Amino acid sequence: MEKVITIKDIARLAGVGVGTVSRALNGGKNVDPETFSKILAIVKELNYKPNNIARKLAKGNYSQKTIGVVVPVIINPFYYEILKGVYDKVIKENYNLLLFNLGNHHKEETLKHIIEENLIGIIFIAENIPVYEKKLLNSGNVKYVYIDYHEENENSFFLDNKKGGTLVAQYFITNNIKRIAYIGEHFVSQQQIDRFNGFKEELEKNNFFIEVIKYINNDEKESYILTLDLLKENPQIEGIFYFCDNMAYGGLKARSELKSNVTIIGFDDMMPSKFLGLSTIAQPAYTMGYEGANFIIDLINNTKNNFFQKCYDPQLIIR
């Protein structure tokens, strides 16, 4: 096995103390120029890469009580609600919180960077992680949990999204809303697949069908423009189900501008929805965040070791 080079090895070869090497690696302040050059030459020759923990210990700001939170997109009001729940519990228990925006680009590289931070626990929101990264976490005894994502045989806190889609379909059926459209987001997610399948399957069981299906970015302005065009081109549409409230807000604006009577239903029940009069599917975002954070802290403290999953029930809110 290849020997792991440490800061002590660099110090021994350079004939200086560990403190001198540490100062050299952190910019060279108060280090003799000749000694500084010698240390850098040894570092380069041995291909030495300082460990993140070592760096943070040297700076005196590393804590073994840091929990990471990974979100796909930070600018999402639903994730804010989950994060509030996570934050309140984590801070209450005197842990630190480190937030990572995973995004859709260079996912594996970002995950590797997160793992290298040597966090004591990681919460993944609305995301799964590749098998290799799971192995790294498990080998390092890093506790992790999923929130707003159902992962088989993993600790998960999630909504029954399929049931949520079914509830919307049942409302359309009960109110004889037959000319139906669905507006989803481009990004393929477990949440959208389940919502759409629950919606579509329940409709078709009752001989109701979706006439128009559109996919756009999760953006209120794009939704507004799309809904305007959709209703102008398809004036027969009686009901639209949107993937989430954020997209439905654009639909409300378009409906108002066109003075349309189309029924609009969103998903999430965000704070503005109540004031905008948006009918929607409610899910307990804050509770999922709080209870997920509570569970990972129990894992860290070894008060819970058993596999655990919690599925929350959606609720149809008509306004």
PDB file of C-alpha atoms in Angstrom:
ATOM      1  CA  MET A   1       0.000   0.000   0.000  1.00  0.00           C
ATOM      2  CA  GLU A   2       1.274   3.477  -0.892  1.00  0.00           C
ATOM      3  CA  LYS A   3       2.469   5.423   2.150  1.00  0.00           C
ATOM      4  CA  VAL A   4       0.394   8.464   3.018  1.00  0.00           C
ATOM      5  CA  ILE A   5       2.602  11.533   3.279  1.00  0.00           C
ATOM      6  CA  THR A   6       1.945  13.657   6.381  1.00  0.00           C
ATOM      7  CA  ILE A   7       2.929  17.129   7.453  1.00  0.00           C
ATOM      8  CA  LYS A   8       5.378  15.530   9.904  1.00  0.00           C
ATOM      9  CA  ASP A   9       7.186  13.842   6.997  1.00  0.00           C
ATOM     10  CA  ILE A  10       7.546  17.213   5.243  1.00  0.00           C
ATOM     11  CA  ALA A  11       8.896  18.792   8.424  1.00  0.00           C
ATOM     12  CA  ARG A  12      11.443  15.977   8.963  1.00  0.00           C
ATOM     13  CA  LEU A  13      12.746  16.179   5.389  1.00  0.00           C
ATOM     14  CA  ALA A  14      12.950  19.963   5.512  1.00  0.00           C
ATOM     15  CA  GLY A  15      14.646  19.930   8.921  1.00  0.00           C
ATOM     16  CA  VAL A  16      12.067  22.280  10.455  1.00  0.00           C
ATOM     17  CA  GLY A  17       9.166  22.098  12.860  1.00  0.00           C
ATOM     18  CA  VAL A  18       5.604  21.142  11.974  1.00  0.00           C
ATOM     19  CA  GLY A  19       4.475  24.715  12.753  1.00  0.00           C
ATOM     20  CA  THR A  20       6.849  26.107  10.131  1.00  0.00           C
ATOM     21  CA  VAL A  21       5.504  23.725   7.485  1.00  0.00           C
ATOM     22  CA  SER A  22       1.944  24.643   8.446  1.00  0.00           C
ATOM     23  CA  ARG A  23       2.695  28.369   8.029  1.00  0.00           C
ATOM     24  CA  ALA A  24       4.353  27.691   4.671  1.00  0.00           C
ATOM     25  CA  LEU A  25       1.309  25.776   3.426  1.00  0.00           C
ATOM     26  CA  ASN A  26      -0.944  28.623   4.499  1.00  0.00           C
ATOM     27  CA  GLY A  27       0.854  31.379   2.608  1.00  0.00           C
ATOM     28  CA  GLY A  28       4.394  31.505   4.012  1.00  0.00           C
ATOM     29  CA  LYS A  29       3.853  34.308   6.539  1.00  0.00           C
ATOM     30  CA  ASN A  30       6.821  34.642   8.943  1.00  0.00           C
ATOM     31  CA  VAL A  31       8.734  31.877   7.139  1.00  0.00           C
ATOM     32  CA  ASP A  32      12.280  32.450   5.883  1.00  0.00           C
ATOM     33  CA  PRO A  33      12.216  32.671   2.033  1.00  0.00           C
ATOM     34  CA  GLU A  34      14.878  29.980   1.642  1.00  0.00           C
ATOM     35  CA  THR A  35      13.046  27.634   4.014  1.00  0.00           C
ATOM     36  CA  PHE A  36       9.765  28.420   2.291  1.00  0.00           C
ATOM     37  CA  SER A  37      11.199  27.446  -1.117  1.00  0.00           C
ATOM     38  CA  LYS A  38      12.686  24.248   0.334  1.00  0.00           C
ATOM     39  CA  ILE A  39       9.352  23.190   1.827  1.00  0.00           C
ATOM     40  CA  LEU A  40       7.476  23.871  -1.419  1.00  0.00           C
ATOM     41  CA  ALA A  41      10.035  21.835  -3.392  1.00  0.00           C
ATOM     42  CA  ILE A  42       9.541  18.840  -1.063  1.00  0.00           C
ATOM     43  CA  VAL A  43       5.767  19.221  -1.239  1.00  0.00           C
ATOM     44  CA  LYS A  44       5.908  19.221  -5.037  1.00  0.00           C
ATOM     45  CA  GLU A  45       8.304  16.258  -5.229  1.00  0.00           C
ATOM     46  CA  LEU A  46       6.150  14.099  -2.915  1.00  0.00           C
ATOM     47  CA  ASN A  47       2.859  15.325  -4.427  1.00  0.00           C
ATOM     48  CA  TYR A  48       1.673  16.135  -0.923  1.00  0.00           C
ATOM     49  CA  LYS A  49      -1.979  17.235  -0.618  1.00  0.00           C
ATOM     50  CA  PRO A  50      -2.938  18.677   2.753  1.00  0.00           C
ATOM     51  CA  ASN A  51      -5.938  17.001   4.349  1.00  0.00           C
ATOM     52  CA  ASN A  52      -8.902  19.327   4.911  1.00  0.00           C
ATOM     53  CA  ILE A  53      -9.117  18.367   8.573  1.00  0.00           C
ATOM     54  CA  ALA A  54      -5.431  19.153   9.099  1.00  0.00           C
ATOM     55  CA  ARG A  55      -5.852  22.553   7.483  1.00  0.00           C
ATOM     56  CA  LYS A  56      -8.850  23.379   9.619  1.00  0.00           C
ATOM     57  CA  LEU A  57      -7.148  22.186  12.794  1.00  0.00           C
ATOM     58  CA  ALA A  58      -4.195  24.414  11.961  1.00  0.00           C
ATOM     59  CA  LYS A  59      -6.577  27.345  11.605  1.00  0.00           C
ATOM     60  CA  GLY A  60      -8.291  26.398  14.834  1.00  0.00           C
ATOM     61  CA  ASN A  61     -11.778  26.423  13.315  1.00  0.00           C
ATOM     62  CA  TYR A  62     -12.571  22.757  12.737  1.00  0.00           C
ATOM     63  CA  SER A  63     -15.356  21.149  14.720  1.00  0.00           C
ATOM     64  CA  GLN A  64     -16.355  17.520  14.957  1.00  0.00           C
ATOM     65  CA  LYS A  65     -19.939  18.768  15.321  1.00  0.00           C
ATOM     66  CA  THR A  66     -20.562  19.875  11.742  1.00  0.00           C
ATOM     67  CA  ILE A  67     -23.456  18.507   9.686  1.00  0.00           C
ATOM     68  CA  GLY A  68     -23.602  19.129   5.949  1.00  0.00           C
ATOM     69  CA  VAL A  69     -26.832  19.771   4.053  1.00  0.00           C
ATOM     70  CA  VAL A  70     -26.910  19.135   0.304  1.00  0.00           C
ATOM     71  CA  VAL A  71     -29.649  20.734  -1.815  1.00  0.00           C
ATOM     72  CA  PRO A  72     -30.092  20.557  -5.601  1.00  0.00           C
ATOM     73  CA  VAL A  73     -30.982  24.262  -5.947  1.00  0.00           C
ATOM     74  CA  ILE A  74     -30.808  26.826  -3.160  1.00  0.00           C
ATOM     75  CA  ILE A  75     -33.230  29.309  -4.781  1.00  0.00           C
ATOM     76  CA  ASN A  76     -36.268  27.123  -4.270  1.00  0.00           C
ATOM     77  CA  PRO A  77     -38.906  28.252  -1.733  1.00  0.00           C
ATOM     78  CA  PHE A  78     -39.862  24.674  -0.857  1.00  0.00           C
ATOM     79  CA  TYR A  79     -36.278  23.768   0.046  1.00  0.00           C
ATOM     80  CA  TYR A  80     -36.132  26.899   2.224  1.00  0.00           C
ATOM     81  CA  GLU A  81     -38.932  25.453   4.344  1.00  0.00           C
ATOM     82  CA  ILE A  82     -37.097  22.153   4.758  1.00  0.00           C
ATOM     83  CA  LEU A  83     -33.876  24.006   5.578  1.00  0.00           C
ATOM     84  CA  LYS A  84     -35.635  26.045   8.269  1.00  0.00           C
ATOM     85  CA  GLY A  85     -36.666  22.833   9.982  1.00  0.00           C
ATOM     86  CA  VAL A  86     -33.157  21.375   9.684  1.00  0.00           C
ATOM     87  CA  TYR A  87     -31.551  24.595  10.931  1.00  0.00           C
ATOM     88  CA  ASP A  88     -33.808  24.946  13.971  1.00  0.00           C
ATOM     89  CA  LYS A  89     -33.046  21.413  15.175  1.00  0.00           C
ATOM     90  CA  VAL A  90     -29.326  21.440  14.388  1.00  0.00           C
ATOM     91  CA  ILE A  91     -28.709  24.782  16.116  1.00  0.00           C
ATOM     92  CA  LYS A  92     -30.851  23.744  19.083  1.00  0.00           C
ATOM     93  CA  GLU A  93     -28.540  20.746  19.595  1.00  0.00           C
ATOM     94  CA  ASN A  94     -25.395  22.932  19.266  1.00  0.00           C
ATOM     95  CA  TYR A  95     -24.218  21.501  15.960  1.00  0.00           C
ATOM     96  CA  ASN A  96     -22.752  23.524  13.098  1.00  0.00           C
ATOM     97  CA  LEU A  97     -24.397  23.565   9.681  1.00  0.00           C
ATOM     98  CA  LEU A  98     -22.615  23.613   6.312  1.00  0.00           C
ATOM     99  CA  LEU A  99     -24.763  24.143   3.205  1.00  0.00           C
ATOM    100  CA  PHE A 100     -23.889  22.813  -0.259  1.00  0.00           C
ATOM    101  CA  ASN A 101     -25.654  23.643  -3.519  1.00  0.00           C
ATOM    102  CA  LEU A 102     -25.300  20.521  -5.645  1.00  0.00           C
ATOM    103  CA  GLY A 103     -26.861  21.798  -8.872  1.00  0.00           C
ATOM    104  CA  ASN A 104     -27.070  19.675 -12.019  1.00  0.00           C
ATOM    105  CA  HIS A 105     -23.465  20.058 -13.162  1.00  0.00           C
ATOM    106  CA  HIS A 106     -20.403  18.074 -12.062  1.00  0.00           C
ATOM    107  CA  LYS A 107     -22.498  16.238  -9.479  1.00  0.00           C
ATOM    108  CA  GLU A 108     -19.980  13.490  -8.716  1.00  0.00           C
ATOM    109  CA  GLU A 109     -17.074  15.951  -8.365  1.00  0.00           C
ATOM    110  CA  THR A 110     -19.105  18.087  -5.984  1.00  0.00           C
ATOM    111  CA  LEU A 111     -20.076  15.053  -3.890  1.00  0.00           C
ATOM    112  CA  LYS A 112     -16.437  13.979  -3.626  1.00  0.00           C
ATOM    113  CA  HIS A 113     -15.531  17.458  -2.411  1.00  0.00           C
ATOM    114  CA  ILE A 114     -18.297  17.319   0.191  1.00  0.00           C
ATOM    115  CA  ILE A 115     -17.100  13.920   1.428  1.00  0.00           C
ATOM    116  CA  GLU A 116     -13.543  15.262   1.716  1.00  0.00           C
ATOM    117  CA  GLU A 117     -14.827  17.842   4.203  1.00  0.00           C
ATOM    118  CA  ASN A 118     -14.917  14.997   6.765  1.00  0.00           C
ATOM    119  CA  LEU A 119     -18.299  16.008   8.134  1.00  0.00           C
ATOM    120  CA  ILE A 120     -19.835  14.033  10.967  1.00  0.00           C
ATOM    121  CA  GLY A 121     -23.158  13.753   9.122  1.00  0.00           C
ATOM    122  CA  ILE A 122     -24.785  14.738   5.824  1.00  0.00           C
ATOM    123  CA  ILE A 123     -28.426  15.433   4.973  1.00  0.00           C
ATOM    124  CA  PHE A 124     -29.360  15.013   1.311  1.00  0.00           C
ATOM    125  CA  ILE A 125     -32.459  16.982   0.285  1.00  0.00           C
ATOM    126  CA  ALA A 126     -34.392  15.777  -2.781  1.00  0.00           C
ATOM    127  CA  GLU A 127     -31.311  13.967  -4.101  1.00  0.00           C
ATOM    128  CA  ASN A 128     -29.893  10.474  -4.235  1.00  0.00           C
ATOM    129  CA  ILE A 129     -26.172   9.734  -4.324  1.00  0.00           C
ATOM    130  CA  PRO A 130     -24.182   7.283  -6.475  1.00  0.00           C
ATOM    131  CA  VAL A 131     -23.134   3.879  -5.101  1.00  0.00           C
ATOM    132  CA  TYR A 132     -19.433   4.795  -4.972  1.00  0.00           C
ATOM    133  CA  GLU A 133     -20.074   7.887  -2.845  1.00  0.00           C
ATOM    134  CA  LYS A 134     -22.259   5.807  -0.509  1.00  0.00           C
ATOM    135  CA  LYS A 135     -19.350   3.410  -0.036  1.00  0.00           C
ATOM    136  CA  LEU A 136     -17.052   6.312   0.821  1.00  0.00           C
ATOM    137  CA  LEU A 137     -19.514   7.610   3.398  1.00  0.00           C
ATOM    138  CA  ASN A 138     -19.999   4.192   4.966  1.00  0.00           C
ATOM    139  CA  SER A 139     -16.268   3.441   5.045  1.00  0.00           C
ATOM    140  CA  GLY A 140     -15.722   6.724   6.868  1.00  0.00           C
ATOM    141  CA  ASN A 141     -18.624   6.046   9.248  1.00  0.00           C
ATOM    142  CA  VAL A 142     -20.312   9.264   8.102  1.00  0.00           C
ATOM    143  CA  LYS A 143     -24.004   9.235   8.987  1.00  0.00           C
ATOM    144  CA  TYR A 144     -26.426  10.400   6.318  1.00  0.00           C
ATOM    145  CA  VAL A 145     -30.151  10.669   5.722  1.00  0.00           C
ATOM    146  CA  TYR A 146     -32.481  11.589   2.844  1.00  0.00           C
ATOM    147  CA  ILE A 147     -35.214  14.221   3.111  1.00  0.00           C
ATOM    148  CA  ASP A 148     -37.829  14.673   0.375  1.00  0.00           C
ATOM    149  CA  TYR A 149     -36.455  11.580  -1.338  1.00  0.00           C
ATOM    150  CA  HIS A 150     -37.410   7.923  -0.991  1.00  0.00           C
ATOM    151  CA  GLU A 151     -34.380   5.660  -1.241  1.00  0.00           C
ATOM    152  CA  GLU A 152     -34.944   1.929  -0.830  1.00  0.00           C
ATOM    153  CA  ASN A 153     -33.231   0.477   2.256  1.00  0.00           C
ATOM    154  CA  GLU A 154     -31.937   3.893   3.336  1.00  0.00           C
ATOM    155  CA  ASN A 155     -33.003   6.277   6.093  1.00  0.00           C
ATOM    156  CA  SER A 156     -35.526   8.549   4.361  1.00  0.00           C
ATOM    157  CA  PHE A 157     -38.161  11.164   5.193  1.00  0.00           C
ATOM    158  CA  PHE A 158     -40.443  11.766   2.235  1.00  0.00           C
ATOM    159  CA  LEU A 159     -43.922  12.599   0.998  1.00  0.00           C
ATOM    160  CA  ASP A 160     -46.253  10.174  -0.751  1.00  0.00           C
ATOM    161  CA  ASN A 161     -46.037  12.147  -4.003  1.00  0.00           C
ATOM    162  CA  LYS A 162     -48.041   9.610  -5.965  1.00  0.00           C
ATOM    163  CA  LYS A 163     -50.951  10.006  -3.553  1.00  0.00           C
ATOM    164  CA  GLY A 164     -50.665  13.781  -3.980  1.00  0.00           C
ATOM    165  CA  GLY A 165     -51.139  13.448  -7.741  1.00  0.00           C
ATOM    166  CA  THR A 166     -54.040  11.078  -7.122  1.00  0.00           C
ATOM    167  CA  LEU A 167     -55.781  13.641  -4.877  1.00  0.00           C
ATOM    168  CA  VAL A 168     -55.624  16.268  -7.645  1.00  0.00           C
ATOM    169  CA  ALA A 169     -57.083  13.811 -10.168  1.00  0.00           C
ATOM    170  CA  GLN A 170     -59.902  12.907  -7.780  1.00  0.00           C
ATOM    171  CA  TYR A 171     -60.784  16.583  -7.392  1.00  0.00           C
ATOM    172  CA  PHE A 172     -60.956  17.021 -11.173  1.00  0.00           C
ATOM    173  CA  ILE A 173     -63.091  13.886 -11.492  1.00  0.00           C
ATOM    174  CA  THR A 174     -65.479  14.884  -8.685  1.00  0.00           C
ATOM    175  CA  ASN A 175     -65.974  18.309 -10.263  1.00  0.00           C
ATOM    176  CA  ASN A 176     -66.291  16.899 -13.797  1.00  0.00           C
ATOM    177  CA  ILE A 177     -63.233  18.806 -15.049  1.00  0.00           C
ATOM    178  CA  LYS A 178     -62.461  16.807 -18.202  1.00  0.00           C
ATOM    179  CA  ARG A 179     -60.338  19.088 -20.396  1.00  0.00           C
ATOM    180  CA  ILE A 180     -57.052  18.819 -18.523  1.00  0.00           C
ATOM    181  CA  ALA A 181     -53.451  20.022 -18.869  1.00  0.00           C
ATOM    182  CA  TYR A 182     -50.303  19.220 -16.910  1.00  0.00           C
ATOM    183  CA  ILE A 183     -47.338  21.590 -16.642  1.00  0.00           C
ATOM    184  CA  GLY A 184     -44.161  20.067 -15.219  1.00  0.00           C
ATOM    185  CA  GLU A 185     -40.494  20.985 -15.056  1.00  0.00           C
ATOM    186  CA  HIS A 186     -37.775  19.860 -17.473  1.00  0.00           C
ATOM    187  CA  PHE A 187     -35.648  18.342 -14.722  1.00  0.00           C
ATOM    188  CA  VAL A 188     -36.547  14.674 -14.250  1.00  0.00           C
ATOM    189  CA  SER A 189     -37.019  13.857 -10.578  1.00  0.00           C
ATOM    190  CA  GLN A 190     -38.483  11.104  -8.466  1.00  0.00           C
ATOM    191  CA  GLN A 191     -40.993  13.605  -7.085  1.00  0.00           C
ATOM    192  CA  GLN A 192     -42.315  14.626 -10.497  1.00  0.00           C
ATOM    193  CA  ILE A 193     -42.523  11.061 -11.816  1.00  0.00           C
ATOM    194  CA  ASP A 194     -44.587   9.972  -8.802  1.00  0.00           C
ATOM    195  CA  ARG A 195     -46.902  13.000  -8.880  1.00  0.00           C
ATOM    196  CA  PHE A 196     -47.540  12.707 -12.590  1.00  0.00           C
ATOM    197  CA  ASN A 197     -48.094   8.938 -12.482  1.00  0.00           C
ATOM    198  CA  GLY A 198     -50.555   9.217  -9.596  1.00  0.00           C
ATOM    199  CA  PHE A 199     -52.417  11.978 -11.446  1.00  0.00           C
ATOM    200  CA  LYS A 200     -52.501  10.233 -14.829  1.00  0.00           C
ATOM    201  CA  GLU A 201     -53.373   6.755 -13.538  1.00  0.00           C
ATOM    202  CA  GLU A 202     -56.282   7.971 -11.412  1.00  0.00           C
ATOM    203  CA  LEU A 203     -57.682  10.017 -14.290  1.00  0.00           C
ATOM    204  CA  GLU A 204     -57.481   7.141 -16.748  1.00  0.00           C
ATOM    205  CA  LYS A 205     -59.139   4.723 -14.322  1.00  0.00           C
ATOM    206  CA  ASN A 206     -62.159   7.003 -14.544  1.00  0.00           C
ATOM    207  CA  ASN A 207     -61.975   7.654 -18.300  1.00  0.00           C
ATOM    208  CA  PHE A 208     -60.504  11.132 -17.876  1.00  0.00           C
ATOM    209  CA  PHE A 209     -57.416  12.028 -19.928  1.00  0.00           C
ATOM    210  CA  ILE A 210     -54.702  14.691 -20.069  1.00  0.00           C
ATOM    211  CA  GLU A 211     -55.004  16.648 -23.313  1.00  0.00           C
ATOM    212  CA  VAL A 212     -51.929  18.881 -23.021  1.00  0.00           C
ATOM    213  CA  ILE A 213     -48.590  18.122 -21.349  1.00  0.00           C
ATOM    214  CA  LYS A 214     -45.832  20.751 -21.218  1.00  0.00           C
ATOM    215  CA  TYR A 215     -42.415  20.872 -19.534  1.00  0.00           C
ATOM    216  CA  ILE A 216     -40.491  24.029 -18.699  1.00  0.00           C
ATOM    217  CA  ASN A 217     -37.967  25.291 -16.153  1.00  0.00           C
ATOM    218  CA  ASN A 218     -39.208  25.697 -12.599  1.00  0.00           C
ATOM    219  CA  ASP A 219     -39.674  29.414 -13.112  1.00  0.00           C
ATOM    220  CA  GLU A 220     -42.707  31.604 -12.439  1.00  0.00           C
ATOM    221  CA  LYS A 221     -42.158  33.872 -15.442  1.00  0.00           C
ATOM    222  CA  GLU A 222     -41.751  30.943 -17.866  1.00  0.00           C
ATOM    223  CA  SER A 223     -44.907  29.401 -16.446  1.00  0.00           C
ATOM    224  CA  TYR A 224     -46.794  32.657 -16.922  1.00  0.00           C
ATOM    225  CA  ILE A 225     -45.780  32.894 -20.589  1.00  0.00           C
ATOM    226  CA  LEU A 226     -46.495  29.224 -21.251  1.00  0.00           C
ATOM    227  CA  THR A 227     -49.915  29.353 -19.570  1.00  0.00           C
ATOM    228  CA  LEU A 228     -50.884  32.437 -21.591  1.00  0.00           C
ATOM    229  CA  ASP A 229     -50.020  30.642 -24.830  1.00  0.00           C
ATOM    230  CA  LEU A 230     -51.582  27.374 -23.724  1.00  0.00           C
ATOM    231  CA  LEU A 231     -54.948  28.937 -22.848  1.00  0.00           C
ATOM    232  CA  LYS A 232     -55.025  31.025 -26.014  1.00  0.00           C
ATOM    233  CA  GLU A 233     -54.309  27.969 -28.168  1.00  0.00           C
ATOM    234  CA  ASN A 234     -56.482  25.598 -26.102  1.00  0.00           C
ATOM    235  CA  PRO A 235     -59.419  27.648 -24.765  1.00  0.00           C
ATOM    236  CA  GLN A 236     -61.259  24.389 -24.009  1.00  0.00           C
ATOM    237  CA  ILE A 237     -58.885  23.553 -21.113  1.00  0.00           C
ATOM    238  CA  GLU A 238     -60.790  23.493 -17.810  1.00  0.00           C
ATOM    239  CA  GLY A 239     -58.114  22.460 -15.342  1.00  0.00           C
ATOM    240  CA  ILE A 240     -54.310  22.661 -15.044  1.00  0.00           C
ATOM    241  CA  PHE A 241     -52.157  20.734 -12.569  1.00  0.00           C
ATOM    242  CA  TYR A 242     -48.704  22.262 -12.007  1.00  0.00           C
ATOM    243  CA  PHE A 243     -45.690  20.398 -10.661  1.00  0.00           C
ATOM    244  CA  CYS A 244     -45.277  22.928  -7.855  1.00  0.00           C
ATOM    245  CA  ASP A 245     -46.670  26.151  -6.406  1.00  0.00           C
ATOM    246  CA  ASN A 246     -43.821  28.243  -7.783  1.00  0.00           C
ATOM    247  CA  MET A 247     -44.905  27.344 -11.319  1.00  0.00           C
ATOM    248  CA  ALA A 248     -48.604  27.673 -10.490  1.00  0.00           C
ATOM    249  CA  TYR A 249     -48.069  31.324  -9.467  1.00  0.00           C
ATOM    250  CA  GLY A 250     -47.303  32.127 -13.090  1.00  0.00           C
ATOM    251  CA  GLY A 251     -50.495  30.308 -14.070  1.00  0.00           C
ATOM    252  CA  LEU A 252     -52.550  32.419 -11.669  1.00  0.00           C
ATOM    253  CA  LYS A 253     -51.194  35.588 -13.238  1.00  0.00           C
ATOM    254  CA  ALA A 254     -52.001  34.355 -16.755  1.00  0.00           C
ATOM    255  CA  ARG A 255     -55.511  33.290 -15.705  1.00  0.00           C
ATOM    256  CA  SER A 256     -56.200  36.689 -14.201  1.00  0.00           C
ATOM    257  CA  GLU A 257     -54.906  38.519 -17.278  1.00  0.00           C
ATOM    258  CA  LEU A 258     -57.074  36.431 -19.597  1.00  0.00           C
ATOM    259  CA  LYS A 259     -60.074  36.556 -17.238  1.00  0.00           C
ATOM    260  CA  SER A 260     -60.234  32.769 -17.505  1.00  0.00           C
ATOM    261  CA  ASN A 261     -62.180  30.401 -15.248  1.00  0.00           C
ATOM    262  CA  VAL A 262     -59.656  27.570 -15.587  1.00  0.00           C
ATOM    263  CA  THR A 263     -59.053  25.593 -12.371  1.00  0.00           C
ATOM    264  CA  ILE A 264     -55.431  25.746 -11.234  1.00  0.00           C
ATOM    265  CA  ILE A 265     -53.859  23.422  -8.664  1.00  0.00           C
ATOM    266  CA  GLY A 266     -50.253  23.546  -7.467  1.00  0.00           C
ATOM    267  CA  PHE A 267     -48.154  21.416  -5.139  1.00  0.00           C
ATOM    268  CA  ASP A 268     -46.287  22.272  -1.882  1.00  0.00           C
ATOM    269  CA  ASP A 269     -48.557  24.869  -0.175  1.00  0.00           C
ATOM    270  CA  MET A 270     -45.902  27.546   0.183  1.00  0.00           C
ATOM    271  CA  MET A 271     -46.590  30.652   2.267  1.00  0.00           C
ATOM    272  CA  PRO A 272     -47.675  32.907  -0.669  1.00  0.00           C
ATOM    273  CA  SER A 273     -50.236  30.316  -1.828  1.00  0.00           C
ATOM    274  CA  LYS A 274     -52.604  31.132   1.017  1.00  0.00           C
ATOM    275  CA  PHE A 275     -52.647  34.827   0.156  1.00  0.00           C
ATOM    276  CA  LEU A 276     -52.870  34.234  -3.586  1.00  0.00           C
ATOM    277  CA  GLY A 277     -55.816  31.885  -3.191  1.00  0.00           C
ATOM    278  CA  LEU A 278     -54.002  28.968  -4.831  1.00  0.00           C
ATOM    279  CA  SER A 279     -55.498  25.510  -4.435  1.00  0.00           C
ATOM    280  CA  THR A 280     -52.654  23.083  -3.822  1.00  0.00           C
ATOM    281  CA  ILE A 281     -51.333  19.904  -2.271  1.00  0.00           C
ATOM    282  CA  ALA A 282     -49.820  20.595   1.144  1.00  0.00           C
ATOM    283  CA  GLN A 283     -46.766  18.781   2.389  1.00  0.00           C
ATOM    284  CA  PRO A 284     -45.039  19.303   5.779  1.00  0.00           C
ATOM    285  CA  ALA A 285     -41.717  20.700   4.549  1.00  0.00           C
ATOM    286  CA  TYR A 286     -40.636  22.181   7.894  1.00  0.00           C
ATOM    287  CA  THR A 287     -41.576  19.004   9.796  1.00  0.00           C
ATOM    288  CA  MET A 288     -39.661  16.798   7.349  1.00  0.00           C
ATOM    289  CA  GLY A 289     -36.583  18.980   7.835  1.00  0.00           C
ATOM    290  CA  TYR A 290     -36.848  19.076  11.623  1.00  0.00           C
ATOM    291  CA  GLU A 291     -37.522  15.358  12.055  1.00  0.00           C
ATOM    292  CA  GLY A 292     -34.840  14.384   9.529  1.00  0.00           C
ATOM    293  CA  ALA A 293     -32.286  16.512  11.383  1.00  0.00           C
ATOM    294  CA  ASN A 294     -33.377  15.027  14.698  1.00  0.00           C
ATOM    295  CA  PHE A 295     -32.878  11.527  13.310  1.00  0.00           C
ATOM    296  CA  ILE A 296     -29.359  12.137  11.995  1.00  0.00           C
ATOM    297  CA  ILE A 297     -28.329  13.635  15.326  1.00  0.00           C
ATOM    298  CA  ASP A 298     -29.597  10.468  17.029  1.00  0.00           C
ATOM    299  CA  LEU A 299     -27.530   8.430  14.554  1.00  0.00           C
ATOM    300  CA  ILE A 300     -24.441  10.511  15.321  1.00  0.00           C
ATOM    301  CA  ASN A 301     -24.987  10.029  19.044  1.00  0.00           C
ATOM    302  CA  ASN A 302     -25.570   6.293  18.544  1.00  0.00           C
ATOM    303  CA  THR A 303     -29.003   6.473  20.157  1.00  0.00           C
ATOM    304  CA  LYS A 304     -30.512   5.042  16.963  1.00  0.00           C
ATOM    305  CA  ASN A 305     -28.951   2.467  14.700  1.00  0.00           C
ATOM    306  CA  ASN A 306     -31.960   0.891  13.037  1.00  0.00           C
ATOM    307  CA  PHE A 307     -33.055   1.499   9.454  1.00  0.00           C
ATOM    308  CA  PHE A 308     -35.908   4.031   9.433  1.00  0.00           C
ATOM    309  CA  GLN A 309     -38.258   5.553   6.878  1.00  0.00           C
ATOM    310  CA  LYS A 310     -41.138   7.959   7.343  1.00  0.00           C
ATOM    311  CA  CYS A 311     -43.711   8.654   4.632  1.00  0.00           C
ATOM    312  CA  TYR A 312     -45.873  11.762   5.092  1.00  0.00           C
ATOM    313  CA  ASP A 313     -49.425  12.053   3.798  1.00  0.00           C
ATOM    314  CA  PRO A 314     -50.271  14.916   1.392  1.00  0.00           C
ATOM    315  CA  GLN A 315     -53.371  17.048   1.906  1.00  0.00           C
ATOM    316  CA  LEU A 316     -55.510  18.715  -0.762  1.00  0.00           C
ATOM    317  CA  ILE A 317     -56.161  22.385   0.046  1.00  0.00           C
ATOM    318  CA  ILE A 318     -58.936  24.044  -1.995  1.00  0.00           C
ATOM    319  CA  ARG A 319     -59.074  27.826  -1.947  1.00  0.00           C
TER     320      ARG A 319
END
